[in-house]
Amino acid sequence: MSTSSCVFDFRDSTVLVTGASGGLGAGICRVFAEAGARLAIHYHSGRERAEALAATLPHPERHILVCAEAGDESSVAACVERVAEVLEGDHLDVLINNAGIYPVAPLEKITEASWREVLDASLTAAHLFTRSALRLMGSGSSIVNVASIEAYRPAAGHAHYAAAKAALIQYTKSTALELGPKGIRANSVSPGLVWREGLEEAWPEGYRRYVQVAPLGRTALPEEVGAACLFLASGAASFITGADLAVDGGTSVVAAQDLFRPV
């Protein structure tokens, strides 16, 4: 395998990013677009944000927008069919399962409906997109699922979210096991707190406490998580599958009670 910069050249690659209209998804899209990839930018309700994102990417004419309710089987299938039409016989090289939601609720107030909503958005969606996209993928294709450090160290108020992300990591490992013989790799990334516009104002005390105890003294930028996804999808990670990569600035080694307080 070449160790030159060509392993990060995605000019001949098509990448589907789910949940791309949000801050983290947009950062992932920017990283892959700057590496030359043609993007299928998935959104559910944020079409205006997805359009604005696509317009700012290198070679905006190359990218397409695809809409789907991430936890709905028929909606996802239709979304992937749209990608297939654009590919015109080519392979889908990379699937980034980033769709998800992040509500906060005490355990005793998590209803069945809210529990299912979180699991559908953060776990079921990854399965539906993976299963539907497999017919477009082949040897050399790669799947990267966006999990969370809360899969290992949950915070109070996030029982449904932490459970979904922990399951997503095991789903990733199962995917790697089953698809390895086909030459398809599957890995996950587990970000810590990721910066978004307005975060400091919306969660001032939590943000201050987090950056104070984080070894690198700050939150992640969306593009830094995107760079980890790019690495795992690239030839530089050609012998890595079934792995989970923490992208948390070292917060995994900090005591959980120092990072979070009960809701």
CSV table of C-alpha atoms in Angstrom, one decimal:
chain,number,residue,atom,x,y,z
A,1,MET,CA,0.0,0.0,0.0
A,2,SER,CA,1.3,3.5,-0.9
A,3,THR,CA,1.9,5.7,2.1
A,4,SER,CA,1.8,8.9,0.1
A,5,SER,CA,-0.9,11.5,0.2
A,6,CYS,CA,-2.8,9.8,-2.6
A,7,VAL,CA,-4.5,7.6,0.1
A,8,PHE,CA,-6.5,10.6,1.1
A,9,ASP,CA,-7.4,11.5,-2.5
A,10,PHE,CA,-11.2,10.9,-2.9
A,11,ARG,CA,-11.6,12.6,-6.3
A,12,ASP,CA,-13.0,9.4,-7.8
A,13,SER,CA,-15.2,8.5,-4.8
A,14,THR,CA,-18.8,9.0,-3.9
A,15,VAL,CA,-19.7,9.4,-0.3
A,16,LEU,CA,-23.1,9.3,1.3
A,17,VAL,CA,-23.3,11.3,4.6
A,18,THR,CA,-26.5,10.9,6.7
A,19,GLY,CA,-27.6,13.7,9.0
A,20,ALA,CA,-25.6,16.1,7.0
A,21,SER,CA,-27.6,19.3,7.6
A,22,GLY,CA,-26.4,19.6,11.2
A,23,GLY,CA,-23.2,21.0,12.4
A,24,LEU,CA,-21.2,17.7,12.7
A,25,GLY,CA,-22.6,16.3,9.5
A,26,ALA,CA,-21.7,19.6,7.7
A,27,GLY,CA,-18.1,19.3,9.0
A,28,ILE,CA,-17.8,15.8,7.8
A,29,CYS,CA,-19.1,16.8,4.4
A,30,ARG,CA,-16.6,19.7,4.2
A,31,VAL,CA,-13.6,17.4,4.9
A,32,PHE,CA,-14.6,14.8,2.3
A,33,ALA,CA,-15.4,17.5,-0.3
A,34,GLU,CA,-12.0,19.1,0.2
A,35,ALA,CA,-10.5,15.7,-0.4
A,36,GLY,CA,-12.3,15.7,-3.8
A,37,ALA,CA,-15.3,13.4,-3.0
A,38,ARG,CA,-18.6,13.7,-4.7
A,39,LEU,CA,-21.2,13.8,-1.9
A,40,ALA,CA,-24.8,12.6,-1.4
A,41,ILE,CA,-25.9,15.0,1.3
A,42,HIS,CA,-28.7,13.5,3.3
A,43,TYR,CA,-31.2,15.6,5.3
A,44,HIS,CA,-34.6,15.1,6.8
A,45,SER,CA,-36.2,18.4,7.7
A,46,GLY,CA,-33.2,20.8,7.2
A,47,ARG,CA,-33.3,21.2,3.4
A,48,GLU,CA,-32.3,24.9,3.5
A,49,ARG,CA,-29.3,24.1,5.7
A,50,ALA,CA,-28.3,21.3,3.3
A,51,GLU,CA,-28.7,23.5,0.3
A,52,ALA,CA,-26.6,26.2,2.0
A,53,LEU,CA,-23.9,23.6,2.8
A,54,ALA,CA,-23.8,22.2,-0.7
A,55,ALA,CA,-23.3,25.7,-2.1
A,56,THR,CA,-20.2,26.3,0.0
A,57,LEU,CA,-18.5,23.1,-0.8
A,58,PRO,CA,-15.8,22.8,-3.5
A,59,HIS,CA,-17.3,21.9,-6.9
A,60,PRO,CA,-20.9,22.3,-5.7
A,61,GLU,CA,-22.3,21.1,-9.0
A,62,ARG,CA,-21.0,17.6,-8.2
A,63,HIS,CA,-23.0,17.0,-5.0
A,64,ILE,CA,-26.6,16.0,-4.6
A,65,LEU,CA,-29.2,16.4,-1.9
A,66,VAL,CA,-31.2,13.3,-0.7
A,67,CYS,CA,-34.0,13.4,1.7
A,68,ALA,CA,-35.2,10.6,4.0
A,69,GLU,CA,-36.7,10.0,7.4
A,70,ALA,CA,-33.8,8.1,8.8
A,71,GLY,CA,-35.7,5.6,10.8
A,72,ASP,CA,-38.2,4.7,8.2
A,73,GLU,CA,-37.4,1.8,5.9
A,74,SER,CA,-39.3,2.8,2.8
A,75,SER,CA,-38.0,6.4,3.1
A,76,VAL,CA,-34.4,5.2,3.4
A,77,ALA,CA,-34.8,2.8,0.5
A,78,ALA,CA,-36.1,5.6,-1.7
A,79,CYS,CA,-33.2,7.8,-0.7
A,80,VAL,CA,-30.6,5.2,-1.6
A,81,GLU,CA,-32.4,4.6,-4.9
A,82,ARG,CA,-31.8,8.2,-5.7
A,83,VAL,CA,-28.1,7.8,-5.0
A,84,ALA,CA,-28.1,4.7,-7.2
A,85,GLU,CA,-29.6,6.8,-10.1
A,86,VAL,CA,-26.8,9.3,-9.8
A,87,LEU,CA,-24.1,6.7,-9.6
A,88,GLU,CA,-25.1,5.2,-12.9
A,89,GLY,CA,-23.5,1.8,-12.3
A,90,ASP,CA,-20.6,3.1,-10.2
A,91,HIS,CA,-20.0,2.0,-6.6
A,92,LEU,CA,-20.8,3.9,-3.5
A,93,ASP,CA,-17.4,4.1,-1.9
A,94,VAL,CA,-18.2,5.4,1.6
A,95,LEU,CA,-21.2,5.5,3.8
A,96,ILE,CA,-21.1,7.8,6.9
A,97,ASN,CA,-23.9,7.0,9.3
A,98,ASN,CA,-24.1,10.3,11.2
A,99,ALA,CA,-27.8,10.8,11.6
A,100,GLY,CA,-29.0,11.0,15.2
A,101,ILE,CA,-30.7,13.1,17.9
A,102,TYR,CA,-29.5,14.2,21.3
A,103,PRO,CA,-32.3,14.9,23.7
A,104,VAL,CA,-31.9,15.2,27.4
A,105,ALA,CA,-34.4,13.7,29.9
A,106,PRO,CA,-34.2,12.0,33.3
A,107,LEU,CA,-34.6,8.2,33.2
A,108,GLU,CA,-38.0,8.3,34.8
A,109,LYS,CA,-39.3,10.7,32.2
A,110,ILE,CA,-38.2,8.8,29.1
A,111,THR,CA,-41.4,7.6,27.6
A,112,GLU,CA,-41.7,4.6,25.2
A,113,ALA,CA,-42.2,7.1,22.3
A,114,SER,CA,-39.1,9.1,23.1
A,115,TRP,CA,-37.0,6.0,23.7
A,116,ARG,CA,-38.0,4.6,20.3
A,117,GLU,CA,-37.4,8.0,18.7
A,118,VAL,CA,-33.8,8.1,19.9
A,119,LEU,CA,-33.1,4.5,19.0
A,120,ASP,CA,-34.6,4.9,15.6
A,121,ALA,CA,-32.7,8.0,14.8
A,122,SER,CA,-29.3,6.9,16.2
A,123,LEU,CA,-29.3,3.1,15.7
A,124,THR,CA,-32.1,1.9,13.4
A,125,ALA,CA,-31.2,4.5,10.8
A,126,ALA,CA,-27.6,3.2,10.6
A,127,HIS,CA,-28.9,-0.3,10.0
A,128,LEU,CA,-31.4,0.8,7.4
A,129,PHE,CA,-28.9,2.9,5.5
A,130,THR,CA,-26.3,0.2,5.7
A,131,ARG,CA,-28.6,-2.6,4.5
A,132,SER,CA,-30.0,-0.5,1.7
A,133,ALA,CA,-26.6,0.8,0.5
A,134,LEU,CA,-24.9,-2.6,0.4
A,135,ARG,CA,-26.2,-3.2,-3.1
A,136,LEU,CA,-24.2,-0.2,-4.2
A,137,MET,CA,-21.0,-1.1,-2.4
A,138,GLY,CA,-18.2,-3.5,-3.2
A,139,SER,CA,-14.7,-4.5,-2.3
A,140,GLY,CA,-12.9,-1.4,-1.1
A,141,SER,CA,-16.0,0.3,0.1
A,142,SER,CA,-16.1,1.6,3.7
A,143,ILE,CA,-18.7,2.3,6.3
A,144,VAL,CA,-18.1,4.7,9.2
A,145,ASN,CA,-20.7,5.0,12.0
A,146,VAL,CA,-20.7,8.1,14.3
A,147,ALA,CA,-21.0,6.8,17.9
A,148,SER,CA,-20.1,8.7,21.0
A,149,ILE,CA,-17.9,8.5,24.1
A,150,GLU,CA,-21.1,8.2,26.0
A,151,ALA,CA,-21.3,4.6,24.6
A,152,TYR,CA,-18.6,3.9,27.3
A,153,ARG,CA,-19.2,6.6,29.8
A,154,PRO,CA,-22.8,7.8,29.8
A,155,ALA,CA,-24.0,11.1,31.3
A,156,ALA,CA,-27.1,11.6,33.4
A,157,GLY,CA,-30.2,12.4,31.3
A,158,HIS,CA,-28.9,10.5,28.3
A,159,ALA,CA,-29.9,6.9,29.0
A,160,HIS,CA,-31.6,6.4,25.6
A,161,TYR,CA,-28.8,8.1,23.7
A,162,ALA,CA,-26.0,6.3,25.5
A,163,ALA,CA,-27.8,2.9,25.0
A,164,ALA,CA,-28.2,3.7,21.2
A,165,LYS,CA,-24.6,4.6,20.8
A,166,ALA,CA,-23.3,1.6,22.7
A,167,ALA,CA,-25.4,-0.6,20.5
A,168,LEU,CA,-24.1,1.2,17.4
A,169,ILE,CA,-20.5,0.3,18.3
A,170,GLN,CA,-21.5,-3.4,18.6
A,171,TYR,CA,-23.5,-3.1,15.4
A,172,THR,CA,-20.3,-1.8,13.7
A,173,LYS,CA,-18.3,-4.7,14.9
A,174,SER,CA,-20.9,-7.2,13.6
A,175,THR,CA,-21.0,-5.4,10.3
A,176,ALA,CA,-17.2,-5.6,10.0
A,177,LEU,CA,-17.4,-9.3,10.8
A,178,GLU,CA,-20.0,-10.1,8.2
A,179,LEU,CA,-18.9,-7.8,5.4
A,180,GLY,CA,-15.1,-8.3,5.7
A,181,PRO,CA,-15.1,-11.3,3.3
A,182,LYS,CA,-16.7,-9.0,0.7
A,183,GLY,CA,-13.9,-6.5,1.1
A,184,ILE,CA,-16.1,-3.9,2.9
A,185,ARG,CA,-14.7,-2.4,6.0
A,186,ALA,CA,-16.8,-1.0,8.9
A,187,ASN,CA,-15.5,1.2,11.8
A,188,SER,CA,-16.9,3.8,14.1
A,189,VAL,CA,-15.8,7.1,15.6
A,190,SER,CA,-16.7,8.2,19.1
A,191,PRO,CA,-16.6,12.0,19.5
A,192,GLY,CA,-16.7,13.9,22.8
A,193,LEU,CA,-18.4,17.2,22.9
A,194,VAL,CA,-18.4,18.8,19.5
A,195,TRP,CA,-18.5,22.6,19.1
A,196,ARG,CA,-21.5,24.1,17.4
A,197,GLU,CA,-22.6,27.7,17.1
A,198,GLY,CA,-24.2,29.0,20.2
A,199,LEU,CA,-23.0,26.1,22.4
A,200,GLU,CA,-21.3,28.4,24.9
A,201,GLU,CA,-24.5,30.4,25.4
A,202,ALA,CA,-26.9,27.4,25.5
A,203,TRP,CA,-24.8,25.4,28.0
A,204,PRO,CA,-22.5,27.9,29.7
A,205,GLU,CA,-21.7,26.0,32.9
A,206,GLY,CA,-21.4,22.6,31.2
A,207,TYR,CA,-19.3,24.0,28.4
A,208,ARG,CA,-17.0,25.8,30.9
A,209,ARG,CA,-16.6,22.7,33.0
A,210,TYR,CA,-16.0,20.5,30.0
A,211,VAL,CA,-13.2,22.6,28.5
A,212,GLN,CA,-11.7,23.1,32.0
A,213,VAL,CA,-11.1,19.4,32.6
A,214,ALA,CA,-10.5,18.2,29.0
A,215,PRO,CA,-6.8,17.5,28.5
A,216,LEU,CA,-6.6,19.6,25.4
A,217,GLY,CA,-8.7,22.3,27.0
A,218,ARG,CA,-11.4,22.6,24.3
A,219,THR,CA,-14.2,20.8,22.4
A,220,ALA,CA,-13.7,19.1,19.1
A,221,LEU,CA,-14.4,21.0,15.8
A,222,PRO,CA,-16.8,19.2,13.4
A,223,GLU,CA,-14.0,19.0,10.9
A,224,GLU,CA,-11.8,17.2,13.3
A,225,VAL,CA,-14.3,14.4,13.6
A,226,GLY,CA,-14.6,14.6,9.8
A,227,ALA,CA,-10.9,14.0,9.5
A,228,ALA,CA,-11.1,10.9,11.6
A,229,CYS,CA,-13.9,9.6,9.4
A,230,LEU,CA,-11.8,10.4,6.3
A,231,PHE,CA,-8.8,8.5,7.8
A,232,LEU,CA,-11.0,5.4,8.5
A,233,ALA,CA,-12.5,5.5,5.0
A,234,SER,CA,-9.1,6.0,3.3
A,235,GLY,CA,-6.4,3.6,2.1
A,236,ALA,CA,-4.4,4.6,5.2
A,237,ALA,CA,-6.8,2.5,7.2
A,238,SER,CA,-7.0,-0.4,4.7
A,239,PHE,CA,-6.3,-3.0,7.4
A,240,ILE,CA,-8.6,-1.5,10.0
A,241,THR,CA,-12.1,-2.8,10.5
A,242,GLY,CA,-14.3,-3.3,13.5
A,243,ALA,CA,-12.5,-0.6,15.4
A,244,ASP,CA,-13.9,2.4,17.4
A,245,LEU,CA,-11.8,5.6,17.4
A,246,ALA,CA,-12.3,8.1,20.2
A,247,VAL,CA,-12.1,11.7,18.9
A,248,ASP,CA,-12.5,13.4,22.3
A,249,GLY,CA,-9.3,15.3,23.0
A,250,GLY,CA,-8.4,12.9,25.8
A,251,THR,CA,-11.7,13.3,27.8
A,252,SER,CA,-12.0,9.5,27.9
A,253,VAL,CA,-9.2,9.5,30.5
A,254,VAL,CA,-11.0,12.0,32.7
A,255,ALA,CA,-13.3,10.8,35.5
A,256,ALA,CA,-16.9,11.0,34.2
A,257,GLN,CA,-18.1,12.9,37.2
A,258,ASP,CA,-15.7,15.7,36.4
A,259,LEU,CA,-17.1,16.0,32.9
A,260,PHE,CA,-20.8,15.8,33.6
A,261,ARG,CA,-23.2,16.6,36.4
A,262,PRO,CA,-26.6,15.1,37.0
A,263,VAL,CA,-29.4,16.8,35.1
